DNA sequence: CTGAAAGCGCTTACAG
DNA sequence: CTGAAAGCGCTTACAG
């Protein structure tokens, strides 16, 4: 592959001049610029980003470690992160932890070794030594969705408290009194918070949340299936199962179907995190929707602020309840309930990103 | 961040010796090795992958450009690619083209600038100049799922021909005679092939495929919705709609539902690409399943063969029909039909990857 | 406006 | 077994 030396030779200038042209440095004669550009084109030259990074000590790259790519919520998040990063002149490298702390650490390590400029993490656990090291080492970092308590890192997340309350109100109104939840891991903030919000909301209606009605899941489908089976084996099975994410709701559906039971007649189902398929499941599933796209964008903004020396801000956005038919109420049409602009109304496809800067050789400095 | 110099100073050796220890070079005294390792630990040193790449001219990184992250098929593919790559000692950087050729080019360019060791692409179009350049430039490359004809690059894909025939047999058996398809872009191989396979299968039953029964989609949900609306507006609407991917099937479902019609009573629906949610849609959707995980793994194997100087092989794996209820036949239980081990039976979670190599400082040379 | 030179953090022949 | 040195491809003060 042609290097800057080849271009310099071809153009009859020094590599310094070539570099200046490529970086839009003002003090280059029009003549030199023309010759360099011609040489670049003739040789099909592209600057080596590795060398540039070594020299400038910046990679213009963000790392994103998500808990599970197979979860549409995180896929959506990743997409909006990449889009916003691109708009700001950064690339993003995604690491998928599959809800496994060891894999998460693997990706954090790899990303750090690559000297990414900043790290976006949705932690799978309460904070491994490596993760805490990363924070202490001063790598710009922002937590998205989940976070690690007691650590001084901005957090961009959504607050489901009010929406969970709305959900319980909805369920209570339908006459349900025995409600169960499939929780995420207690080592994750979202794992805990959603149970707590649920418990608090039940409390407001004088309803208990006995241990038997808390299924321990891990945010993956299989755990939702197992937890639901356990519920169904109870002497008095719950009337409602609330899955703390969409994958566990999928597992719950598998378990319910395997027993030949019907939703919502035999048992009601609701989920945290809304996905397009919930409109078409049998029956359509009542869910709590997060403003996922906006979360991703806000997280990137905060991280880039931090990287570029501006003070980053934590952001908390409200989630909202979307009522469908899985809890028993007839809903003739898609009914969006209660509060806040919809994350579902958020188009699946977001507006096209700005055109790429055209000259092949400009580093996007934004 | 500590550099190799700091480690050398701390250990009282030269940087060459530090480098040898880190790379498991045999000729290092036990004493030196001990001191270096101690220094590494004391300083929390991690080698700078950027510098290493510049020097060795390899990044141990694969690029993967997929057409759409929001499509669960590609998400699954990406996951298996990353897993297999990790097992072979490579990282992967994912670029999401969103079915946009310009975005695809953006990612190919960025990846090439980063000097990835090899590129896995599922092309969004028939081959942009940039893509063809990339091939000619000698960057190791493998196509997955979709490919560009006339270019000498190994292809790892699945052949849906037989499964599409099975589908048509199934539909014909149910008495359907007016069949329509929502096609993908004609610029993509899968866009064309699926229509051709469908047309050929219809032909075998003496059925026509009039132009009015070919909806032009772009593999995204919205296009499926529009195409379906057009079908429904026909004087004689089709009895069956076959969507060439799962996202367009989602759009079709939206359109059908918006008119208050029922599947399969008013219109039957089938899709290419199976996803877990198809079991729980109303009704469960008949689909053609690809061996997605194996496709991803085979693609990585081929690419790494190419990178490491072994002859890479193209791979074609059969897809298979999974009959559910969306075309009219009562299927009391999940019925997996006809041929081949199932991609759905493929566990959603694949077996855990091998443990990471433990010493922090070893380059995974595999 | 331009070029020679130093240096980013590594690896690796080459000598000893 | 070990170290001094060159060099990977860039960028950027410094001098002119």
XYZ file of C-alpha atoms (C1' of nucleotides) in Angstrom:
764
model
C 0.000 0.000 0.000
C 1.240 3.451 -0.861
C 2.611 5.442 2.052
C 3.014 9.136 2.569
C 6.561 8.826 1.267
C 5.341 7.543 -2.053
C 2.953 10.433 -2.318
C 5.693 12.894 -1.440
C 7.982 11.421 -4.087
C 5.244 11.426 -6.704
C 4.350 15.029 -5.942
C 7.939 16.173 -5.599
C 7.486 17.599 -2.115
C 8.387 16.528 1.409
C 6.212 14.286 3.521
C 5.601 17.246 5.782
C 3.908 19.054 2.966
C 1.839 16.037 2.083
C 0.763 15.770 5.680
C -0.187 19.431 5.751
C -2.324 19.064 2.679
C -4.063 16.022 4.081
C -4.802 17.817 7.315
C -5.952 21.055 5.750
C -3.136 22.994 7.276
C -3.442 26.585 5.983
C 0.176 27.238 5.021
C 0.481 25.240 1.845
C 0.843 26.836 -1.553
C -1.923 26.246 -4.021
C 0.569 24.652 -6.344
C 1.851 22.169 -3.764
C -1.659 21.322 -2.793
C -2.642 20.565 -6.350
C 0.356 18.329 -6.930
C -0.182 16.449 -3.686
C -3.847 15.889 -4.386
C -3.004 14.629 -7.842
C -0.436 12.228 -6.413
C -2.902 11.019 -3.806
C -5.403 10.238 -6.493
C -2.868 8.672 -8.822
C -1.623 6.318 -6.140
C -5.002 5.689 -4.551
C -3.360 6.751 -1.323
C -5.164 6.477 1.985
C -3.525 7.601 5.207
C -2.671 4.858 7.659
C -4.905 5.449 10.661
C -2.727 3.273 12.847
C 0.327 5.444 12.314
C -1.682 8.590 12.709
C -3.118 7.383 15.991
C 0.271 6.460 17.343
C 1.550 9.885 16.563
C -1.395 11.969 17.680
C -2.365 9.811 20.611
C -5.957 9.775 19.582
C -7.898 7.185 17.671
C -11.144 9.034 17.054
C -12.775 5.836 18.177
C -15.241 5.089 20.922
C -15.647 1.709 22.543
C -19.112 0.424 23.360
C -19.486 -2.598 25.569
C -23.043 -3.830 25.652
C -24.478 -6.645 27.650
C -26.069 -8.569 24.811
C -26.226 -7.960 21.058
C -29.027 -10.436 20.609
C -31.247 -8.210 22.705
C -33.037 -5.828 20.324
C -32.939 -3.111 22.956
C -29.151 -3.113 22.902
C -29.025 -3.463 19.151
C -31.121 -0.356 18.834
C -28.935 1.392 21.379
C -25.775 0.392 19.525
C -27.175 1.679 16.295
C -28.000 5.093 17.667
C -24.622 5.286 19.362
C -22.820 4.587 16.117
C -24.949 7.099 14.277
C -24.340 9.915 16.715
C -20.651 9.082 16.969
C -20.317 9.187 13.210
C -22.014 12.568 13.151
C -19.391 13.817 15.598
C -16.500 12.342 13.654
C -15.907 9.204 15.683
C -16.059 5.506 14.867
C -17.307 2.981 17.354
C -16.117 -0.502 18.163
C -18.737 -2.689 19.761
C -17.955 -5.382 22.283
C -20.665 -7.858 23.158
C -20.518 -9.199 26.702
C -23.338 -11.713 26.356
C -24.156 -10.915 29.970
C -20.880 -12.551 30.990
C -18.548 -10.539 33.238
C -15.483 -12.367 31.898
C -16.402 -11.501 28.329
C -17.114 -7.945 29.339
C -13.649 -7.692 30.849
C -12.151 -9.196 27.738
C -13.691 -6.484 25.620
C -12.828 -3.659 27.959
C -9.239 -4.828 27.957
C -9.062 -5.157 24.194
C -10.625 -1.752 23.728
C -8.238 -0.135 26.182
C -5.290 -1.806 24.458
C -6.476 -0.233 21.238
C -6.375 3.116 22.930
C -9.920 4.105 22.128
C -10.603 7.708 23.063
C -13.524 6.869 25.311
C -15.627 4.035 26.592
C -19.372 3.561 26.801
C -20.403 0.690 29.025
C -23.577 -0.969 30.100
C -22.061 -3.063 32.871
C -22.977 -6.703 33.204
C -22.012 -6.808 36.854
C -21.308 -4.664 39.870
C -17.863 -3.659 38.727
C -14.905 -5.958 38.144
C -11.441 -4.877 39.305
C -10.555 -4.233 35.667
C -13.540 -1.973 35.189
C -12.709 -0.018 38.303
C -9.105 0.249 37.127
C -10.315 1.600 33.830
C -12.268 4.273 35.644
C -9.333 5.182 37.848
C -6.923 5.217 34.943
C -8.731 8.242 33.623
C -10.065 6.809 30.389
C -13.077 8.941 29.530
C -16.082 6.816 30.336
C -19.855 6.998 30.439
C -22.339 4.401 31.611
C -25.461 3.765 29.536
C -28.597 2.021 30.735
C -26.902 0.214 33.606
C -24.229 1.689 35.835
C -21.917 0.955 38.721
C -22.855 2.679 41.958
C -20.254 4.604 43.895
C -18.129 5.357 40.879
C -17.662 8.833 39.530
C -18.793 8.299 35.953
C -21.669 10.066 34.197
C -24.728 7.882 33.700
C -27.184 8.073 30.818
C -30.220 5.988 31.524
C -33.927 5.910 31.648
C -36.028 5.907 34.781
C -38.753 3.289 34.680
C -40.149 4.022 38.125
C -43.181 5.996 37.017
C -43.900 3.668 34.120
C -43.773 0.636 36.401
C -46.205 2.385 38.672
C -48.467 3.015 35.707
C -48.202 -0.636 34.800
C -49.240 -1.745 38.275
C -52.112 0.708 38.202
C -53.195 -0.816 34.921
C -52.915 -4.358 36.293
C -54.696 -3.497 39.506
C -57.467 -1.879 37.541
C -57.926 -5.121 35.639
C -58.442 -6.921 38.917
C -55.077 -8.645 39.157
C -53.821 -9.121 42.700
C -51.171 -11.851 42.552
C -48.333 -10.346 40.565
C -44.933 -11.845 39.899
C -41.739 -10.497 38.377
C -38.847 -12.107 36.555
C -35.932 -10.020 37.716
C -32.557 -9.386 36.154
C -29.335 -10.119 38.049
C -29.105 -8.289 41.358
C -25.562 -7.308 40.378
C -26.955 -4.983 37.743
C -28.649 -1.729 38.540
C -31.522 -2.372 36.178
C -31.844 -5.850 37.691
C -32.434 -4.333 41.099
C -34.285 -1.161 40.237
C -37.031 -2.827 38.305
C -37.841 -5.151 41.176
C -37.751 -2.281 43.606
C -39.983 -0.123 41.472
C -42.386 -3.020 41.117
C -42.384 -3.716 44.831
C -42.965 -0.082 45.650
C -45.822 0.207 43.192
C -47.432 -2.940 44.560
C -47.023 -1.515 48.046
C -48.952 1.565 47.015
C -51.888 -0.726 46.319
C -51.380 -2.744 49.470
C -50.192 -5.743 47.506
C -47.322 -7.939 48.695
C -44.424 -9.248 46.633
C -43.614 -12.566 48.248
C -40.312 -14.253 47.448
C -42.095 -16.963 45.514
C -43.239 -14.259 43.122
C -39.739 -13.070 42.347
C -38.074 -15.204 39.725
C -34.341 -14.778 39.398
C -33.421 -14.308 35.769
C -30.326 -13.126 33.946
C -31.942 -11.042 31.198
C -31.749 -13.973 28.790
C -34.627 -15.946 27.286
C -33.817 -19.271 28.887
C -33.934 -17.821 32.382
C -37.354 -16.336 31.638
C -38.576 -19.745 30.640
C -37.301 -21.412 33.793
C -38.628 -18.719 36.103
C -42.040 -18.911 34.485
C -42.152 -22.671 34.841
C -41.469 -22.272 38.510
C -44.306 -19.766 38.794
C -46.671 -22.117 37.032
C -45.702 -24.918 39.403
C -46.797 -22.882 42.399
C -49.860 -24.046 44.326
C -51.264 -20.609 43.633
C -49.607 -19.395 40.424
C -49.459 -15.640 39.867
C -52.061 -13.956 37.697
C -49.473 -11.771 36.035
C -45.851 -12.192 35.091
C -43.784 -9.069 34.516
C -40.522 -9.803 32.725
C -37.733 -7.321 33.382
C -36.603 -7.431 29.758
C -37.914 -8.515 26.379
C -35.773 -11.632 26.081
C -37.070 -13.052 29.349
C -40.575 -12.249 28.121
C -39.823 -14.390 25.085
C -38.791 -17.221 27.394
C -41.921 -16.734 29.470
C -44.028 -16.991 26.352
C -42.237 -20.239 25.455
C -43.004 -21.694 28.871
C -46.633 -20.611 28.857
C -47.158 -21.993 25.398
C -45.463 -25.283 26.284
C -48.102 -25.805 28.960
C -50.872 -25.057 26.556
C -51.938 -21.995 28.534
C -53.271 -18.766 27.046
C -52.265 -15.161 27.549
C -54.020 -13.273 29.054
C -56.851 -15.668 29.935
C -54.764 -18.071 31.984
C -51.960 -15.709 32.856
C -51.127 -12.115 31.976
C -47.740 -10.988 30.721
C -45.946 -7.665 30.553
C -42.369 -6.757 29.747
C -39.794 -4.088 30.298
C -38.400 -2.850 26.971
C -40.644 -2.554 23.995
C -39.834 -4.018 20.606
C -41.634 -3.888 17.265
C -42.608 -7.552 17.422
C -44.678 -6.964 20.559
C -47.350 -5.479 18.330
C -47.716 -8.761 16.499
C -47.317 -11.378 19.180
C -50.284 -13.411 20.280
C -51.562 -11.421 22.070
C -49.818 -8.069 21.590
C -47.681 -7.462 24.649
C -47.995 -4.615 27.092
C -44.553 -3.182 27.650
C -42.530 -0.367 29.092
C -40.747 1.527 26.358
C -37.480 3.334 26.787
C -36.405 6.274 24.625
C -33.607 4.062 23.357
C -32.426 6.134 20.435
C -32.214 9.264 22.525
C -30.361 7.374 25.242
C -27.700 6.332 22.767
C -27.326 9.816 21.379
C -27.146 11.434 24.804
C -24.538 8.927 25.925
C -22.309 9.732 22.971
C -22.728 13.446 23.529
C -21.722 13.081 27.162
C -18.721 10.951 26.305
C -17.502 13.230 23.570
C -17.937 16.207 25.890
C -15.724 14.448 28.365
C -13.149 13.529 25.718
C -12.988 16.995 24.298
C -12.643 18.630 27.673
C -16.168 19.856 28.227
C -18.018 18.895 31.390
C -20.162 15.839 30.692
C -23.646 15.590 32.141
C -25.577 12.616 33.412
C -28.969 12.231 31.774
C -32.094 10.492 32.984
C -35.019 10.093 30.620
C -38.429 8.732 31.545
C -39.683 5.415 30.219
C -43.362 4.989 29.459
C -46.036 2.358 29.497
C -47.512 1.021 26.262
C -50.734 -0.839 26.944
C -51.663 -3.735 24.664
C -53.726 -6.807 25.249
C -51.474 -9.209 27.141
C -52.828 -8.230 30.533
C -56.472 -8.592 29.750
C -57.843 -5.266 28.690
C -59.338 -5.196 25.252
C -57.418 -2.617 23.286
C -59.063 -2.283 19.902
C -56.146 -0.282 18.515
C -52.595 0.337 19.552
C -53.090 2.453 22.660
C -50.212 4.499 23.887
C -50.794 5.371 27.478
C -50.199 8.065 29.991
C -46.954 9.904 29.597
C -44.184 11.095 27.324
C -43.511 11.044 23.629
C -43.184 7.503 22.415
C -39.999 5.597 21.792
C -42.015 3.450 19.449
C -43.168 6.500 17.586
C -39.504 7.129 17.223
C -39.119 5.867 13.673
C -37.440 2.481 13.411
C -35.200 4.196 10.931
C -33.931 7.459 12.158
C -33.323 10.393 9.824
C -30.399 9.925 7.477
C -27.079 10.999 8.900
C -25.331 13.943 7.297
C -23.455 13.123 4.136
C -19.914 12.030 4.597
C -17.332 14.738 4.188
C -16.317 14.311 0.609
C -12.577 14.713 0.278
C -11.100 11.315 0.775
C -8.133 12.665 2.569
C -9.524 14.939 5.196
C -9.437 13.717 8.683
C -12.823 14.482 10.103
C -11.799 16.960 12.722
C -15.269 18.190 13.501
C -0.116 5.306 30.658
C 3.027 3.315 31.248
C 5.022 2.451 28.149
C 7.488 -0.297 27.474
C 10.265 2.107 28.436
C 8.854 2.520 31.911
C 8.690 -1.213 32.317
C 12.260 -1.584 31.102
C 13.476 1.028 33.566
C 11.537 -0.504 36.431
C 12.887 -3.966 35.645
C 16.411 -2.780 34.917
C 16.538 -4.279 31.451
C 16.280 -2.992 27.886
C 13.024 -2.532 26.072
C 14.078 -5.359 23.780
C 14.068 -7.741 26.691
C 10.701 -6.515 27.856
C 9.339 -7.048 24.388
C 10.760 -10.563 24.300
C 9.135 -11.452 27.567
C 5.802 -10.073 26.448
C 5.961 -12.052 23.245
C 7.134 -15.295 24.793
C 10.391 -15.246 22.953
C 12.419 -18.249 24.125
C 15.758 -16.584 24.725
C 15.128 -14.695 27.922
C 16.693 -15.661 31.233
C 14.372 -16.763 33.977
C 15.641 -13.916 36.098
C 14.932 -11.263 33.495
C 11.529 -12.693 32.866
C 10.642 -12.549 36.532
C 11.754 -8.970 36.904
C 9.891 -7.886 33.794
C 6.703 -9.587 34.855
C 6.959 -7.956 38.250
C 7.446 -4.558 36.664
C 4.508 -5.129 34.355
C 2.298 -5.911 37.286
C 3.618 -3.068 39.418
C 2.948 -0.515 36.705
C -0.266 -2.077 35.463
C 1.350 -2.039 32.056
C -0.597 -3.008 28.975
C 1.061 -3.029 25.564
C -0.109 -0.392 23.125
C -1.844 -2.306 20.341
C -1.597 0.677 18.018
C 2.190 0.757 18.181
C 2.413 -2.990 17.881
C 0.219 -2.967 14.793
C 2.250 -0.257 13.152
C 5.397 -2.234 13.697
C 4.144 -5.703 12.798
C 1.820 -4.630 10.056
C -0.977 -6.715 11.436
C -3.876 -5.698 13.604
C -5.309 -9.091 14.485
C -8.622 -7.500 13.632
C -11.309 -8.450 11.161
C -13.805 -6.016 9.699
C -17.411 -7.060 9.264
C -19.713 -4.925 7.190
C -23.300 -6.047 7.484
C -26.296 -4.678 5.733
C -28.438 -3.977 8.777
C -27.848 -4.446 12.498
C -31.498 -4.075 13.288
C -32.166 -7.249 11.338
C -31.976 -10.152 13.801
C -30.529 -12.367 11.105
C -27.489 -10.138 10.791
C -27.226 -9.655 14.521
C -27.045 -13.388 14.937
C -24.513 -13.593 12.150
C -22.392 -10.872 13.721
C -22.435 -12.627 17.027
C -21.204 -15.910 15.641
C -18.554 -14.119 13.618
C -17.215 -12.391 16.695
C -17.240 -15.609 18.661
C -15.334 -17.594 16.075
C -12.902 -14.745 15.502
C -12.199 -14.516 19.217
C -11.538 -18.236 19.322
C -8.947 -17.755 16.593
C -7.322 -14.798 18.290
C -8.899 -11.988 16.311
C -11.128 -9.078 17.252
C -13.856 -7.858 14.987
C -15.056 -4.374 14.164
C -18.611 -4.215 12.900
C -19.816 -1.670 10.410
C -23.541 -1.303 9.869
C -24.559 -0.259 6.381
C -28.269 0.119 7.072
C -28.780 -1.123 3.519
C -27.237 2.090 2.250
C -24.401 1.781 -0.257
C -22.887 5.092 0.831
C -22.780 3.981 4.444
C -21.336 0.661 3.385
C -18.555 2.462 1.555
C -17.951 4.655 4.553
C -17.370 1.629 6.727
C -15.242 -0.218 4.210
C -13.061 2.843 3.900
C -12.745 3.339 7.640
C -11.934 -0.305 8.150
C -9.308 -0.274 5.423
C -7.767 2.875 6.897
C -7.455 1.017 10.165
C -5.562 -1.674 8.374
C -7.736 -4.556 9.477
C -6.242 -7.897 8.504
C -9.305 -9.014 6.581
C -12.796 -8.018 5.592
C -16.081 -9.858 5.773
C -18.822 -8.226 3.745
C -22.444 -8.796 3.041
C -22.745 -6.310 0.204
C -25.660 -3.927 0.073
C -25.298 -3.403 -3.629
C -23.744 -4.790 -6.771
C -20.304 -3.508 -6.014
C -19.245 0.091 -5.653
C -15.948 1.236 -7.164
C -14.501 1.356 -3.666
C -15.494 -2.215 -2.955
C -13.980 -3.394 -6.208
C -10.821 -1.440 -5.395
C -10.675 -3.144 -2.044
C -10.824 -6.512 -3.735
C -8.158 -5.581 -6.245
C -5.917 -4.072 -3.593
C -5.446 -7.538 -2.216
C -7.061 -7.076 1.184
C -8.127 -10.549 2.276
C -11.863 -10.639 1.835
C -14.781 -13.032 2.085
C -18.425 -12.441 1.239
C -21.098 -13.704 3.627
C -24.758 -14.187 2.795
C -24.730 -11.821 -0.173
C -21.949 -11.511 -2.690
C -20.807 -9.647 -5.763
C -20.834 -11.694 -8.957
C -17.807 -11.733 -11.175
C -15.366 -10.999 -8.416
C -12.802 -13.511 -7.232
C -13.687 -13.623 -3.550
C -14.783 -16.685 -1.578
C -18.471 -16.728 -0.709
C -20.050 -18.243 2.381
C -23.781 -18.368 2.026
C -26.808 -20.494 2.253
C -28.793 -21.838 -0.654
C -32.510 -21.317 -0.223
C -33.526 -22.836 -3.539
C -34.700 -26.198 -2.217
C -36.373 -24.635 0.801
C -38.260 -22.189 -1.391
C -39.398 -25.108 -3.487
C -40.558 -26.864 -0.326
C -42.427 -23.730 0.648
C -44.223 -23.544 -2.674
C -45.072 -27.225 -2.407
C -46.545 -26.522 1.001
C -48.531 -23.542 -0.285
C -49.753 -25.379 -3.344
C -50.813 -28.270 -1.151
C -52.934 -25.880 0.870
C -54.709 -24.835 -2.278
C -53.076 -21.461 -2.790
C -52.680 -20.453 -6.423
C -52.166 -16.690 -6.424
C -48.784 -16.161 -4.771
C -46.880 -12.912 -4.377
C -43.400 -12.073 -3.221
C -41.861 -9.014 -1.630
C -38.392 -9.010 -3.121
C -35.180 -7.482 -1.896
C -33.202 -5.060 -4.069
C -32.252 -6.517 -7.433
C -28.740 -5.191 -6.830
C -28.235 -7.810 -4.134
C -27.747 -11.463 -4.869
C -30.211 -12.549 -2.218
C -32.643 -9.984 -3.576
C -32.538 -11.657 -6.975
C -32.083 -15.294 -6.032
C -35.084 -15.497 -3.801
C -37.371 -14.174 -6.510
C -35.828 -16.527 -9.037
C -36.148 -19.530 -6.769
C -39.756 -18.577 -6.113
C -40.508 -18.122 -9.785
C -38.908 -21.433 -10.657
C -40.803 -23.269 -7.941
C -44.086 -21.718 -9.070
C -43.246 -22.736 -12.603
C -42.872 -26.331 -11.480
C -46.516 -26.178 -10.448
C -47.568 -24.363 -13.572
C -48.212 -21.172 -11.645
C -47.323 -17.749 -13.033
C -45.582 -14.920 -11.214
C -47.051 -11.808 -12.801
C -45.321 -8.481 -12.255
C -48.174 -7.289 -10.090
C -47.278 -10.061 -7.696
C -43.681 -8.928 -7.276
C -43.363 -6.140 -4.764
C -40.088 -4.287 -4.799
C -38.727 -4.010 -1.287
C -35.385 -3.101 0.210
C -35.203 -5.645 3.015
C -36.553 -3.113 5.499
C -39.868 -3.163 7.323
C -41.316 -0.046 5.756
C -40.893 -1.385 2.238
C -42.704 -4.556 3.252
C -45.604 -2.501 4.468
C -45.837 -0.506 1.268
C -45.541 -3.534 -0.994
C -48.253 -5.329 0.945
C -50.582 -2.380 0.718
C -50.148 -2.404 -3.006
C -50.967 -6.098 -3.118
C -54.081 -5.541 -1.064
C -55.191 -2.800 -3.408
C -55.149 -5.177 -6.360
C -58.471 -6.119 -7.950
C -57.514 -9.679 -7.234
C -55.152 -9.606 -4.258
C -52.772 -12.529 -3.812
C -53.661 -15.355 -1.450
C -50.130 -15.546 -0.126
C -47.387 -13.034 0.489
C -43.839 -14.322 0.762
C -41.485 -11.745 2.263
C -37.843 -12.138 1.298
C -36.666 -11.280 4.790
C -38.039 -11.056 8.310
C -38.135 -7.266 8.498
C -40.309 -6.983 5.400
C -42.544 -9.664 6.922
C -42.921 -7.385 9.948
C -43.972 -4.577 7.634
C -46.397 -6.873 5.838
C -47.949 -7.804 9.157
C -48.341 -4.119 9.981
C -50.123 -3.488 6.700
C -52.396 -6.491 7.003
C -53.310 -5.577 10.554
C -53.955 -1.966 9.609
C -56.658 -3.168 7.206
C -58.213 -5.336 9.839
C -57.451 -8.489 7.869
C -56.471 -11.828 9.388
C -53.577 -14.157 8.667
C -54.007 -16.776 7.297
C -57.767 -16.525 6.757
C -57.713 -13.437 4.597
C -54.149 -13.708 3.382
C -51.296 -16.108 4.074
C -47.781 -14.972 4.969
C -44.359 -16.593 4.884
C -40.880 -15.197 5.311
C -37.299 -15.839 4.451
C -35.125 -15.921 7.598
C -36.500 -17.401 10.749
C -36.375 -15.626 14.092
C -37.434 -16.689 17.590
C -40.391 -14.306 17.619
C -42.010 -16.089 14.675
C -43.071 -18.806 17.108
C -45.118 -16.311 19.057
C -46.578 -14.047 16.425
C -50.253 -14.172 15.659
C -50.268 -16.587 13.953
C -46.870 -18.271 14.169
C -45.080 -17.604 10.920
C -43.888 -20.155 8.412
C -40.334 -19.309 7.506
C -37.180 -20.432 5.794
C -34.380 -20.815 8.302
C -30.720 -20.363 7.515
C -27.923 -22.033 9.467
C -26.859 -18.570 10.551
C -24.396 -19.456 13.276
C -22.569 -21.910 11.079
C -22.483 -19.373 8.259
C -20.725 -16.891 10.501
C -18.219 -19.420 11.730
C -17.454 -20.737 8.266
C -16.961 -17.211 6.966
C -14.412 -16.441 9.668
C -12.596 -19.696 9.034
C -12.365 -18.927 5.337
C -11.144 -15.408 5.960
C -8.539 -16.433 8.488
C -7.346 -19.151 6.126
C -6.863 -16.502 3.503
C -5.090 -14.163 5.928
C -2.766 -16.819 7.203
C -1.852 -18.032 3.765
C -3.988 -21.119 3.503
C -6.349 -21.543 0.569
C -9.817 -20.321 1.570
C -12.878 -22.238 0.487
C -16.320 -21.028 -0.501
C -19.114 -22.681 1.469
C -22.765 -23.153 0.620
C -25.116 -24.483 3.262
C -28.761 -25.431 2.693
C -31.607 -23.451 4.248
C -34.740 -25.249 5.359
C -38.448 -24.685 5.644
C -40.102 -24.384 9.040
C -43.854 -24.791 8.711
C -46.084 -22.936 11.149
C -49.614 -21.696 10.849
C -49.400 -18.500 8.845
C -50.203 -20.190 5.557
C -53.272 -21.986 6.691
C -52.348 -25.448 7.765
C -53.172 -26.286 11.349
C -49.899 -27.156 13.043
C -50.741 -28.253 16.566
C -47.097 -28.123 17.612
C -43.971 -26.576 16.207
C -43.404 -28.669 13.108
C -39.992 -28.645 11.561
C -40.242 -29.865 8.049
C -38.380 -31.682 5.387
C -34.669 -31.263 5.433
C -31.510 -30.527 7.394
C -30.705 -29.920 11.016
C -32.427 -26.812 12.221
C -30.921 -23.390 12.614
C -33.594 -22.771 15.194
C -32.570 -25.868 17.032
C -29.190 -24.270 17.051
C -29.259 -22.921 20.591
C -29.832 -19.199 20.817
C -26.821 -19.199 23.070
C -23.950 -21.097 21.637
C -21.464 -23.005 23.799
C -19.165 -20.806 25.843
C -16.008 -19.769 24.078
C -12.700 -21.062 25.370
C -11.358 -19.198 28.346
C -9.181 -16.255 27.576
C -5.475 -16.931 27.634
C -4.536 -15.906 31.121
C -1.288 -13.977 31.021
C -2.224 -10.390 30.527
C 0.713 -9.703 28.326
C 0.711 -12.466 25.800
C -0.270 -11.549 22.351
C -2.724 -14.190 21.253
C -0.725 -15.654 18.429
C -2.863 -18.746 17.989
C 5.399 28.363 2.422
C 8.700 24.358 3.034
C 11.731 20.657 4.647
C 14.753 18.071 7.909
C 14.288 15.909 12.028
C 12.430 14.087 16.176
C 9.412 11.033 18.177
C 4.867 8.266 19.175
C 5.567 2.706 21.276
C 6.544 -1.033 19.715
C 9.480 -5.407 17.316
C 13.315 -7.598 15.458
C 17.459 -8.547 12.846
C 22.282 -7.863 14.162
C 26.342 -8.113 17.149
C 28.219 -9.518 21.030
C 20.803 -14.331 26.802
C 20.998 -9.184 25.996
C 21.093 -4.458 24.205
C 21.646 -0.678 20.746
C 19.589 0.656 16.762
C 16.620 0.873 12.865
C 12.202 1.481 11.270
C 6.847 0.965 10.835
C 3.871 5.765 8.843
C 2.592 9.430 10.420
C 2.563 14.785 12.655
C 4.518 18.871 14.206
C 7.505 22.153 16.438
C 11.640 24.468 14.626
C 14.429 26.955 11.344
C 14.729 29.044 7.320
